[in-house]
Coordinates of C-alpha atoms in Angstrom, one line a residue:
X1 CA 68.0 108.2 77.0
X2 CA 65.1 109.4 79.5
X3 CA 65.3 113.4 80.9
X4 CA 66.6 113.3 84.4
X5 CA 69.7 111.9 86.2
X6 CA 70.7 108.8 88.2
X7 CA 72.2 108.9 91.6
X8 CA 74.9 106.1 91.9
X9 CA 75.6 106.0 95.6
X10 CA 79.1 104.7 96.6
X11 CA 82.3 105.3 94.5
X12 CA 83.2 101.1 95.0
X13 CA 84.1 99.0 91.8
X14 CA 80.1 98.5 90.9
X15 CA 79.1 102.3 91.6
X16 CA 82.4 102.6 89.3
X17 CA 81.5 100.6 86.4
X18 CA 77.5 101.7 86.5
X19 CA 78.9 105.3 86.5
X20 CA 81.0 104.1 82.9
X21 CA 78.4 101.8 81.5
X22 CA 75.4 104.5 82.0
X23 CA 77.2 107.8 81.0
X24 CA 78.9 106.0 78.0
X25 CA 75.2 105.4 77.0
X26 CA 74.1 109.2 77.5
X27 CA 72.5 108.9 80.7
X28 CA 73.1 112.0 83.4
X29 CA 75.1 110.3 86.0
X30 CA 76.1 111.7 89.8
X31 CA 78.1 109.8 92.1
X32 CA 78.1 109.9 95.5
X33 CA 80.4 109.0 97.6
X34 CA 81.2 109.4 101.6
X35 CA 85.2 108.8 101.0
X36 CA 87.6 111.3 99.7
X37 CA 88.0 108.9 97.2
X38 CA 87.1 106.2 95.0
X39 CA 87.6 102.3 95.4
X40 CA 85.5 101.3 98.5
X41 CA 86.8 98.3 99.6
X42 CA 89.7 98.9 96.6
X43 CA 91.9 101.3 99.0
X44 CA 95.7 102.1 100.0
X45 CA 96.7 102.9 103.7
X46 CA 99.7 105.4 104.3
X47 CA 102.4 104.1 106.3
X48 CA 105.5 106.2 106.6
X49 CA 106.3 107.5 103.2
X50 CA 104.8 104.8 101.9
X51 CA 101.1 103.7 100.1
X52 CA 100.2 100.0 100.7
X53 CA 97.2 98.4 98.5
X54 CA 95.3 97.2 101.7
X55 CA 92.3 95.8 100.0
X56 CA 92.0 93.5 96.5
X57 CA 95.6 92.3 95.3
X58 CA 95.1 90.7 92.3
X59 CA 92.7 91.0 89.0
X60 CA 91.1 88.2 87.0
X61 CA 88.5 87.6 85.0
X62 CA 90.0 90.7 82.6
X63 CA 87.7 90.0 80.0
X64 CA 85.0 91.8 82.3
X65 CA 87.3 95.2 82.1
X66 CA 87.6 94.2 78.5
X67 CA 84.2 94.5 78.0
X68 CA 83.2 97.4 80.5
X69 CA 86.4 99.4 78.8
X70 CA 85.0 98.8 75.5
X71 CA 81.6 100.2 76.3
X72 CA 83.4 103.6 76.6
X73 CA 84.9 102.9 73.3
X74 CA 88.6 102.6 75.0
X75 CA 90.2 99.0 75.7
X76 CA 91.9 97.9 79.0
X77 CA 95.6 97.9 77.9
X78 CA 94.8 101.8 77.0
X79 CA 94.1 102.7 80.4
X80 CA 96.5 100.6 82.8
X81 CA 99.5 98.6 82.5
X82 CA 99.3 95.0 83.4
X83 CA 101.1 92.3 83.8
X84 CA 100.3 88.4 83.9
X85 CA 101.5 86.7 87.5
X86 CA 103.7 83.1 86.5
X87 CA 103.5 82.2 90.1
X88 CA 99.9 82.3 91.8
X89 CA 101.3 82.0 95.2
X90 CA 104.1 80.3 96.9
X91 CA 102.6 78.2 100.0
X92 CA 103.7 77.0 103.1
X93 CA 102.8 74.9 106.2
X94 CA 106.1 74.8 108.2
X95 CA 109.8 76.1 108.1
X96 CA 110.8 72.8 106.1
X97 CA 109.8 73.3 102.5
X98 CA 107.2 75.8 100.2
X99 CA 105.1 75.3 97.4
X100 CA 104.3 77.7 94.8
X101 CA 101.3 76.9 92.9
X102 CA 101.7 78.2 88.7
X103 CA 99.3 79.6 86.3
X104 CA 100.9 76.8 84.1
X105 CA 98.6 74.0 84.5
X106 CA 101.8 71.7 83.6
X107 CA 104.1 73.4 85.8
X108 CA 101.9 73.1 88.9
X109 CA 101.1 69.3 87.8
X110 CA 104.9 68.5 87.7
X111 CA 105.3 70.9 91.1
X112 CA 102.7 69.0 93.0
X113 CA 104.2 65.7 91.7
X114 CA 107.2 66.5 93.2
X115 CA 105.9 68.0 96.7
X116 CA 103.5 65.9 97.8
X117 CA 102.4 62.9 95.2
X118 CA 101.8 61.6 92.1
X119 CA 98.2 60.8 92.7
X120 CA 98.0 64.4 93.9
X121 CA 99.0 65.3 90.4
X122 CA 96.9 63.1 89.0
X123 CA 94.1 64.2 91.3
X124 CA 95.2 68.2 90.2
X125 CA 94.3 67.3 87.0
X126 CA 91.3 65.8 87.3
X127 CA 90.7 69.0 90.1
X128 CA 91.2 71.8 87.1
X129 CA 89.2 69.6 84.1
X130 CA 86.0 69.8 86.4
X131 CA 86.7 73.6 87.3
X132 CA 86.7 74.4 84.0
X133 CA 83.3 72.1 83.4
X134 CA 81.4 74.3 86.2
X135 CA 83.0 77.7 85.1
X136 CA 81.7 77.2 81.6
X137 CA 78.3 76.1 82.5
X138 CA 77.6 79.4 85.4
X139 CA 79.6 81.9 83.0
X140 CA 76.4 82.8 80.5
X141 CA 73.9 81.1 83.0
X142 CA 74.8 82.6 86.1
X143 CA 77.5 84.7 86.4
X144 CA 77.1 87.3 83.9
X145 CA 73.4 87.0 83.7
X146 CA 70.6 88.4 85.7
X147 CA 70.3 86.9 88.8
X148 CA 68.5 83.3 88.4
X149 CA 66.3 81.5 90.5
X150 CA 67.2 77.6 91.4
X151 CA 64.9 76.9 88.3
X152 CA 65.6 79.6 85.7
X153 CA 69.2 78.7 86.3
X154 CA 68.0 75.3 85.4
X155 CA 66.3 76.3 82.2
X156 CA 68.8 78.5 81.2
X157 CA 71.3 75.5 81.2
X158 CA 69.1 73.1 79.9
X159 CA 67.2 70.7 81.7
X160 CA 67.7 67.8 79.5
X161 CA 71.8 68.6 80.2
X162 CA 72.0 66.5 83.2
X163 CA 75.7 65.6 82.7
X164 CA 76.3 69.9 83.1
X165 CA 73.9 70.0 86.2
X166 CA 75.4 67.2 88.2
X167 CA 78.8 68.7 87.2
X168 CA 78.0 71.5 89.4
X169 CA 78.1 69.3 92.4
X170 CA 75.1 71.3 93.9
X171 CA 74.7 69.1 97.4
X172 CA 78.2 69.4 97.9
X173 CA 80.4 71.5 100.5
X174 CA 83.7 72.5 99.0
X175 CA 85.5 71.2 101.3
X176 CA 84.0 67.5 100.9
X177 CA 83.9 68.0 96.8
X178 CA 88.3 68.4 97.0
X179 CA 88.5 65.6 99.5
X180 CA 87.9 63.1 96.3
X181 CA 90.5 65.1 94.3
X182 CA 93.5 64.9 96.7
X183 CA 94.7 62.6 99.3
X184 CA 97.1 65.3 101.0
X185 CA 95.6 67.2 103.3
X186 CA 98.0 69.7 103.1
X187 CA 96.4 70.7 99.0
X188 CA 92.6 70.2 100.5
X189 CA 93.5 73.3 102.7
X190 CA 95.2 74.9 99.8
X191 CA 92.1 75.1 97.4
X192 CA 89.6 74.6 100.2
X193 CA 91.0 78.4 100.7
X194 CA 88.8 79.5 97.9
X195 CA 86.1 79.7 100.2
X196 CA 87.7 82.2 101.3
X197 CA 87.7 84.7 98.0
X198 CA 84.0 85.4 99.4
X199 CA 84.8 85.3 103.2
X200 CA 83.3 81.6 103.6
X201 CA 84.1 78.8 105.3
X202 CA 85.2 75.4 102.9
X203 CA 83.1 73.4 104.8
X204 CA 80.3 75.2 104.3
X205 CA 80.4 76.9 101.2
X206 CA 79.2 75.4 98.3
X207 CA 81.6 72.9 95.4
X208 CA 80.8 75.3 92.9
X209 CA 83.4 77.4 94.1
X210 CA 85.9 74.9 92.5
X211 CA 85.5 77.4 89.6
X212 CA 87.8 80.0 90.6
X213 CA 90.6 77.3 90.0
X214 CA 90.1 77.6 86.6
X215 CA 89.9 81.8 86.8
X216 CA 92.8 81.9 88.2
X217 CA 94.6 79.7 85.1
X218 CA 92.5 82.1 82.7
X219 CA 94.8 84.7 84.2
X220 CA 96.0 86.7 87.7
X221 CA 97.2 90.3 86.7
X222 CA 99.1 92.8 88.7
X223 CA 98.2 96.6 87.9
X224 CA 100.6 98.5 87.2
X225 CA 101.2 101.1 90.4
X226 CA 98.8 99.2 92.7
X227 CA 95.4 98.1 92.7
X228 CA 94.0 101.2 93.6
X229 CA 95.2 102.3 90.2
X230 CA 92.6 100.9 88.8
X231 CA 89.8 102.8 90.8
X232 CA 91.3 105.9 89.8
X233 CA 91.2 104.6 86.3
X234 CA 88.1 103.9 86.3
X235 CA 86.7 107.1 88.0
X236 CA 88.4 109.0 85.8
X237 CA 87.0 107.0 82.7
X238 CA 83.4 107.7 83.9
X239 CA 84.0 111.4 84.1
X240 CA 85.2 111.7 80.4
X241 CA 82.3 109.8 79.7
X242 CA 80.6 112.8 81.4
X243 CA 79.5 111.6 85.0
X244 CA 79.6 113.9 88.0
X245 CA 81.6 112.4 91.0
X246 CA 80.7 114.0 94.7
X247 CA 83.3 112.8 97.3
X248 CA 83.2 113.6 101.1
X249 CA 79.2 113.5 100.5
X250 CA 77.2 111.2 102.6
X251 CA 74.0 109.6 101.9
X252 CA 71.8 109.5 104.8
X253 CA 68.0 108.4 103.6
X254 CA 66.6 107.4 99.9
X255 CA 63.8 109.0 99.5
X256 CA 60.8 108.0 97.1
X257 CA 57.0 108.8 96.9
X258 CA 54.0 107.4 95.8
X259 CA 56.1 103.9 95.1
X260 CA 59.4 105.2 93.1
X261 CA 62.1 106.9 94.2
X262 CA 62.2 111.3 94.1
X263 CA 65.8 111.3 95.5
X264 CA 68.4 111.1 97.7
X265 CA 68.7 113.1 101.3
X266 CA 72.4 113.9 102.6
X267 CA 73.7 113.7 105.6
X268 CA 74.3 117.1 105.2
X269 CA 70.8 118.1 104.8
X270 CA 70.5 119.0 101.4
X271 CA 68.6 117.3 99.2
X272 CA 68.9 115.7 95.7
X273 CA 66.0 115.0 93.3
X274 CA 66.8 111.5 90.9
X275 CA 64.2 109.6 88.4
X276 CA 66.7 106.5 89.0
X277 CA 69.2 105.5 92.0
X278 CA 71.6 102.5 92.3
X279 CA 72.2 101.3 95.7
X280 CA 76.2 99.9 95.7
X281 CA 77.1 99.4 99.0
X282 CA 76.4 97.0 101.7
X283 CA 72.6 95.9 101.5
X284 CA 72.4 95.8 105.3
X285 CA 72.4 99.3 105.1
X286 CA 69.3 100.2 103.6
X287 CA 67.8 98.3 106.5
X288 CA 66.9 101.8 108.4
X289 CA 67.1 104.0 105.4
X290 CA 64.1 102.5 103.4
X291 CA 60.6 102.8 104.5
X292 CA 59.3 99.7 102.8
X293 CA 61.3 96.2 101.9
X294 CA 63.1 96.2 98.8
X295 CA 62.4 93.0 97.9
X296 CA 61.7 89.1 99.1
X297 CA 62.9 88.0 102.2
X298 CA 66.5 86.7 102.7
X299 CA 66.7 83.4 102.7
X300 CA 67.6 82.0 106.2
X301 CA 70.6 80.8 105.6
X302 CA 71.7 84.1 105.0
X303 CA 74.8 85.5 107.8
X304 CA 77.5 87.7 107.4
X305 CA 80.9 86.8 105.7
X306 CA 84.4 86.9 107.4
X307 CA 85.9 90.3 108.2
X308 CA 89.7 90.6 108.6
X309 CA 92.7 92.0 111.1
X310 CA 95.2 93.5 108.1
X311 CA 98.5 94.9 109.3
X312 CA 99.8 97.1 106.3
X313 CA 103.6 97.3 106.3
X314 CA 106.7 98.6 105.7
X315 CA 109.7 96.2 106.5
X316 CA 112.9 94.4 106.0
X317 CA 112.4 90.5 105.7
X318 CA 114.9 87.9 105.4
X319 CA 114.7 83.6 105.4
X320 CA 111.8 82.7 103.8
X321 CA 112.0 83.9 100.2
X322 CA 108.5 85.8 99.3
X323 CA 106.7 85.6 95.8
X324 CA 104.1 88.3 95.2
X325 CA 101.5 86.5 97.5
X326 CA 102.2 83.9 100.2
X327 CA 100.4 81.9 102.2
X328 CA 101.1 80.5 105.4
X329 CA 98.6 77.8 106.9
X330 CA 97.8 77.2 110.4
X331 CA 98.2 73.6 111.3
X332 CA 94.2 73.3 112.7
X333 CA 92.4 74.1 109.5
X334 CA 88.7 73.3 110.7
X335 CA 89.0 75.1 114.2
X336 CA 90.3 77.8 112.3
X337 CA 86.8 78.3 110.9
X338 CA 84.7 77.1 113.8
X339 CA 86.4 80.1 115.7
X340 CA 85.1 82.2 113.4
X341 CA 81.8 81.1 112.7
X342 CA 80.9 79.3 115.6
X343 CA 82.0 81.1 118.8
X344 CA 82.8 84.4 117.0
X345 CA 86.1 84.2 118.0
X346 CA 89.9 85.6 116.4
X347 CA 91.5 82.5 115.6
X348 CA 94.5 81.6 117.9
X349 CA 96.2 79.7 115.1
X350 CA 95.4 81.8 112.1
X351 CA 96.0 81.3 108.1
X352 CA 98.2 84.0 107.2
X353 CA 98.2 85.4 103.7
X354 CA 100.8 87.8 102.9
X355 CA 101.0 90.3 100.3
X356 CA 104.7 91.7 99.1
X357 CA 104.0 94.4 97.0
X358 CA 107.0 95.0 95.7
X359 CA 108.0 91.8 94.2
X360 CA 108.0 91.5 90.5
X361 CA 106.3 88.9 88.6
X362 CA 108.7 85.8 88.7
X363 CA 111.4 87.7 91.0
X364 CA 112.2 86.7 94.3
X365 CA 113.7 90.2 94.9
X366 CA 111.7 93.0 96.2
X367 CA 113.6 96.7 94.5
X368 CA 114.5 98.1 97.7
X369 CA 115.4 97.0 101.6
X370 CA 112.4 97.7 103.0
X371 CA 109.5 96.0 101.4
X372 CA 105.4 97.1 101.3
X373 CA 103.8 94.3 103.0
X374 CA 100.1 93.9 103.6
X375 CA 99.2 90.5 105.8
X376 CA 95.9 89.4 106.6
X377 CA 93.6 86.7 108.9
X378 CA 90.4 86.3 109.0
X379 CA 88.3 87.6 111.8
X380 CA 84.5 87.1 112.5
X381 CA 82.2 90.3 111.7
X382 CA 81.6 91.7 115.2
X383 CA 82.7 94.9 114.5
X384 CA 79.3 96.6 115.2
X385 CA 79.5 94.8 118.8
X386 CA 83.2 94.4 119.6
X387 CA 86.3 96.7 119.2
X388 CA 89.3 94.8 120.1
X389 CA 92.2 97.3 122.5
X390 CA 95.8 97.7 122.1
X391 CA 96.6 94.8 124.2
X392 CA 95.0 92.3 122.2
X393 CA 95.8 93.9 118.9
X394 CA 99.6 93.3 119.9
X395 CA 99.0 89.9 120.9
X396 CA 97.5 89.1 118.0
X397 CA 100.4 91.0 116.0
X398 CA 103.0 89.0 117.9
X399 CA 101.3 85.9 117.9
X400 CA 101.0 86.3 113.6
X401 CA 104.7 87.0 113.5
X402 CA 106.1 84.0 115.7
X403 CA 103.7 82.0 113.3
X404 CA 105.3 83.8 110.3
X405 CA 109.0 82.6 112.1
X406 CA 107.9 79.5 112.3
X407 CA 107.8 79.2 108.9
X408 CA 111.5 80.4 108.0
X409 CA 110.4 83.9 107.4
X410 CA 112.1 87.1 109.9
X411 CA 110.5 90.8 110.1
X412 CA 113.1 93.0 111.1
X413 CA 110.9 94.7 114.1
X414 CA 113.6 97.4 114.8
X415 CA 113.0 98.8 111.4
X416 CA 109.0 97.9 110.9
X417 CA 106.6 100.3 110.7
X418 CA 102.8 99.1 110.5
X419 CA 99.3 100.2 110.4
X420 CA 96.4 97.7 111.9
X421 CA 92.9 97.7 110.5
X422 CA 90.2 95.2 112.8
X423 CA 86.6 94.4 112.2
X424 CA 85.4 97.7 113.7
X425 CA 87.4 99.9 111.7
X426 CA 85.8 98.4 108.6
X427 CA 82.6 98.4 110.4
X428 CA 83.1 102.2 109.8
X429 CA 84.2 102.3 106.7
X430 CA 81.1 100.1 105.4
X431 CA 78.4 100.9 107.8
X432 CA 76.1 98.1 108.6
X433 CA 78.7 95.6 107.7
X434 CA 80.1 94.7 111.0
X435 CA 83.1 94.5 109.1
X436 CA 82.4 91.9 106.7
X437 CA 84.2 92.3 103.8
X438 CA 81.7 90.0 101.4
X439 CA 78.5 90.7 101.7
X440 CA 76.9 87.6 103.1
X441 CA 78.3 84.1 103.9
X442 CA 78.0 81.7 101.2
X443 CA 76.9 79.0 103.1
X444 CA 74.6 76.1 101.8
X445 CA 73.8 75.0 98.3
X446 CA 71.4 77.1 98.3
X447 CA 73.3 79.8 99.1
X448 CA 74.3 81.5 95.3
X449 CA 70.3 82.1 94.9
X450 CA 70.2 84.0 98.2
X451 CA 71.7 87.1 97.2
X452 CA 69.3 89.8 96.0
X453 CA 69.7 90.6 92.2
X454 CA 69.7 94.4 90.5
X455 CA 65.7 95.1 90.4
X456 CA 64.2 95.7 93.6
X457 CA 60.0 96.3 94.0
X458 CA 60.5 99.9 93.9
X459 CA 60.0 101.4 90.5
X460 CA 63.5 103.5 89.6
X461 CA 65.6 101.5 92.5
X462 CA 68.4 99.3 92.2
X463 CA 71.1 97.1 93.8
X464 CA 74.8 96.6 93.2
X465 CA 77.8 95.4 95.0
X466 CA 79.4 92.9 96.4
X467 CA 76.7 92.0 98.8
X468 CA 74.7 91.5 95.2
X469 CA 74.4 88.8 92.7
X470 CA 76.9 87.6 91.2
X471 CA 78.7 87.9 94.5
X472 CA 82.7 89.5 96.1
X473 CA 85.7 90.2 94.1
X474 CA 86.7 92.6 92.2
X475 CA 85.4 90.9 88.8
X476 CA 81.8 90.0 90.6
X477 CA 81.3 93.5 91.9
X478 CA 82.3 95.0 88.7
X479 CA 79.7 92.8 86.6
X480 CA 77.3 93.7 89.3
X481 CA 77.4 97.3 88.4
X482 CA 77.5 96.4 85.0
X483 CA 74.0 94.3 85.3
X484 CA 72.8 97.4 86.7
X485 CA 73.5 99.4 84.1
X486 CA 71.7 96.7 81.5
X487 CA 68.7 96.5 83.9
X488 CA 68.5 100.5 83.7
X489 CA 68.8 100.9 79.8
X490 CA 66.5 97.9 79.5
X491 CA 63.6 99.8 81.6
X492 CA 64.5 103.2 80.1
X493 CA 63.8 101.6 76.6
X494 CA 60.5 99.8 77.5
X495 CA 59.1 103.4 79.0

């Protein structure tokens, strides 16, 4: 490899995996980081004696840590303990009934049969065939690849394959794509809340998204001790492979002369010379800290995703029985969104999705009385503009628990203890973000070609993130990292 280092900035799952992937090749890696820890978005929030995953919940896609692990010459199962989820999540819409949704293609078939319909089943089918049709046409093409314009994306999948290209359903909206799938509304909110992996509305976001049906059937994995287990893992996998980690140290300019980058200025003052630095945080933050654009123009569809209110939990339930992950629908699914996006509002009749950490795969039990519960809405990204007070924090709190009552399920509030995270609190956690927790909306068909991709126009710079190509999750951002990585070793080698 080249003399010199490279400055990762930002100790999230891509800075992670850039950190493993470079320094397993030889290169000189340093790590910055403002947290005293790593993670990012991957993070646990102390309540009481307790540590609560208050970020990502689930893995998939573990072929990417197969492959990042295997870099470093080490395999996933050597470095944490997982275990495959049976149940994705049990759902419900009112006190009367639930329905858990399987990784078992058959046992969700014969579930949906008996909940709602046969033509639902029918419909679930035909729902998971074409999944599976657009997943393995965007794996190679898209997903793992450099990012692709409209027309390399094309190429790369073959223009004479028509059949694969319409399969994408690239005019359609999500939301409009399940419609011919299932008659029930009730199962066109259920998977029309994929949108929501990548804090976007079904209506607006894009049919390709039907994919992540057939990621979750490829497997959902619990970690072993929490997801934030697998930061750790990961940081710690990247410094035997030799890279320096600096936490509490804040990046305040990138600095570069005569068109490439020299280094990196702290907001401490000192300075740090690098011959490469990868960006991995939220792009909207290199707005003021760049002296010249990093690359075309965003595309004007381009807005910020969904941000969140998250109450992380310790409590005793009882009546409704919880699964690992729950999710409890509000009964107006479209206002839901058009609060959000349309009149930046908190929605008064939310989604709820609830987290119960302590529940075993296939157990209805938790292991102790009082359970680790993180919940979850969706809020709009104001959090650069708005901070919500007390007094509407604890309506909104109330309100979500008489929803959650409605629905059969009882928080003892004598014995709960709860910590509340809104927009602006992640707004300082991710500055520039507002509190958007995805980078941006992906709204329009156009919008998977909108996000920028690992090279910028200045020589020795690069991107990863969530906010990047591929796109959110914990998989996406971890390939992003991983592209960056490529991108580097590919330039080092041509020079």
């Amino acid at each position: 490899m080249a003399e010199g280092q490279t400055l990762v900035i930002g100790a999230g799952l891509s800075g992670l995996s850039t950190a493993i992937a470079l320094s397993a090749r030889g290169e000189k890696v340093v790590v910055l980081e403002r947290a005293a820890n790593p993670g990012g978005k991957m993070r646990q929030q102390t309540v009481g004696n307790f540590r609560i995953d208050a970020g990502p919940t689930v893995l998939t896609m573990k072929w990417v840590f197969d492959r990042l692990f295997g870099l470093a010459g080490t395999n996933t199962e050597s470095e944490i303990k997982l275990s495959k989820a049976d149940v994705l999540a049990r759902h419900a819409w009112d006190g009367s009934d639930c329905f858990d949704l399987f990784a078992d293609l058959e046992k969700s078939e014969q579930e949906i049969e008996r909940f709602f319909s046969k033509e639902d089943a029918a419909g679930y089918r035909r729902f998971c065939e074409a999944s599976g049709e657009i997943f393995n046409t965007l794996r190679d093409s898209y997903i793992t690849a450099s990012r692709p314009t409209l027309f390399e994306l094309v190429r790369r999948v073959g223009i004479t394959n028509f059949t694969s290209l319409m399969a994408l359903r690239p005019f359609q909206s999500l939301w409009n794509a399940i419609d011919e799938f299932f008659p029930d509304a009730r199962l066109q909110q259920l998977f029309g809340r994929y949108s929501t992996y990548v804090g976007s509305s079904p209506y607006l976001a894009p049919a390709t998204l039907m994919l992540i049906a057939n990621v979750e059937q490829q497997g959902v994995w619990l970690v072993d001790g929490g997801m934030f287990q697998l930061a750790e893992v990961m940081a710690a996998l990247a410094i035997r492979q030799g890279a320096d980690f600096k936490f509490n140290t804040e990046a305040e300019e990138i600095c570069f002369k005569q068109g490439a980058v020299t280094g990196v200025s702290l907001k401490s003052g000192e300075f740090l010379e690098a011959d490469r630095i990868v960006y991995c945080g939220e792009i909207s933050w290199l707005a003021d800290r760049l002296a010249a654009p990093i690359a075309e123009k965003p595309a004007p569809t381009k807005t910020r995703s969904m941000s969140a209110i998250t109450w992380s939990m310790v409590a005793r339930t009882k009546g409704f029985e919880l699964k690992r992950h729950n999710v409890f629908f509000s009964d107006d699914y479209q206002r839901e969104f058009e609060q959000i996006f349309d009149r930046g509002e908190i929605p008064g009749n939310p989604t709820i999705y609830l987290c119960a950490q302590d529940r075993q795969c296939g157990s209805n039990a938790a292991d102790q009385t009082e359970e680790r519960l993180f919940m979850l809405i969706n809020a709009p990204a104001f959090g650069d503009r708005e901070i919500l007070n007390k007094e509407e924090l604890v309506r909104c709190t109330n309100a979500v628990l008489d929803r959650l009552l409605d629905c059969g399920l009882e928080l003892d509030t004598n014995t709960l203890q709860m910590e509340v995270t809104q927009p602006a609190d992640f707004e300082k956690l991710f500055p520039s973000s507002g509190g958007a927790l995805y980078g941006a909306a992906m709204h329009g068909w156009m919008a998977p070609f909108s996000r920028h991709g690992t090279n910028t126009n200045i020589p020795g710079f690069y991107l990863a993130s969530g906010s990047v190509h591929p796109g959110a999750g914990v998989p996406m951002a971890t390939l992003s990292g991983m592209l960056a990585a490529e991108q580097i070793i590919s330039d080092l080698a041509s020079t």
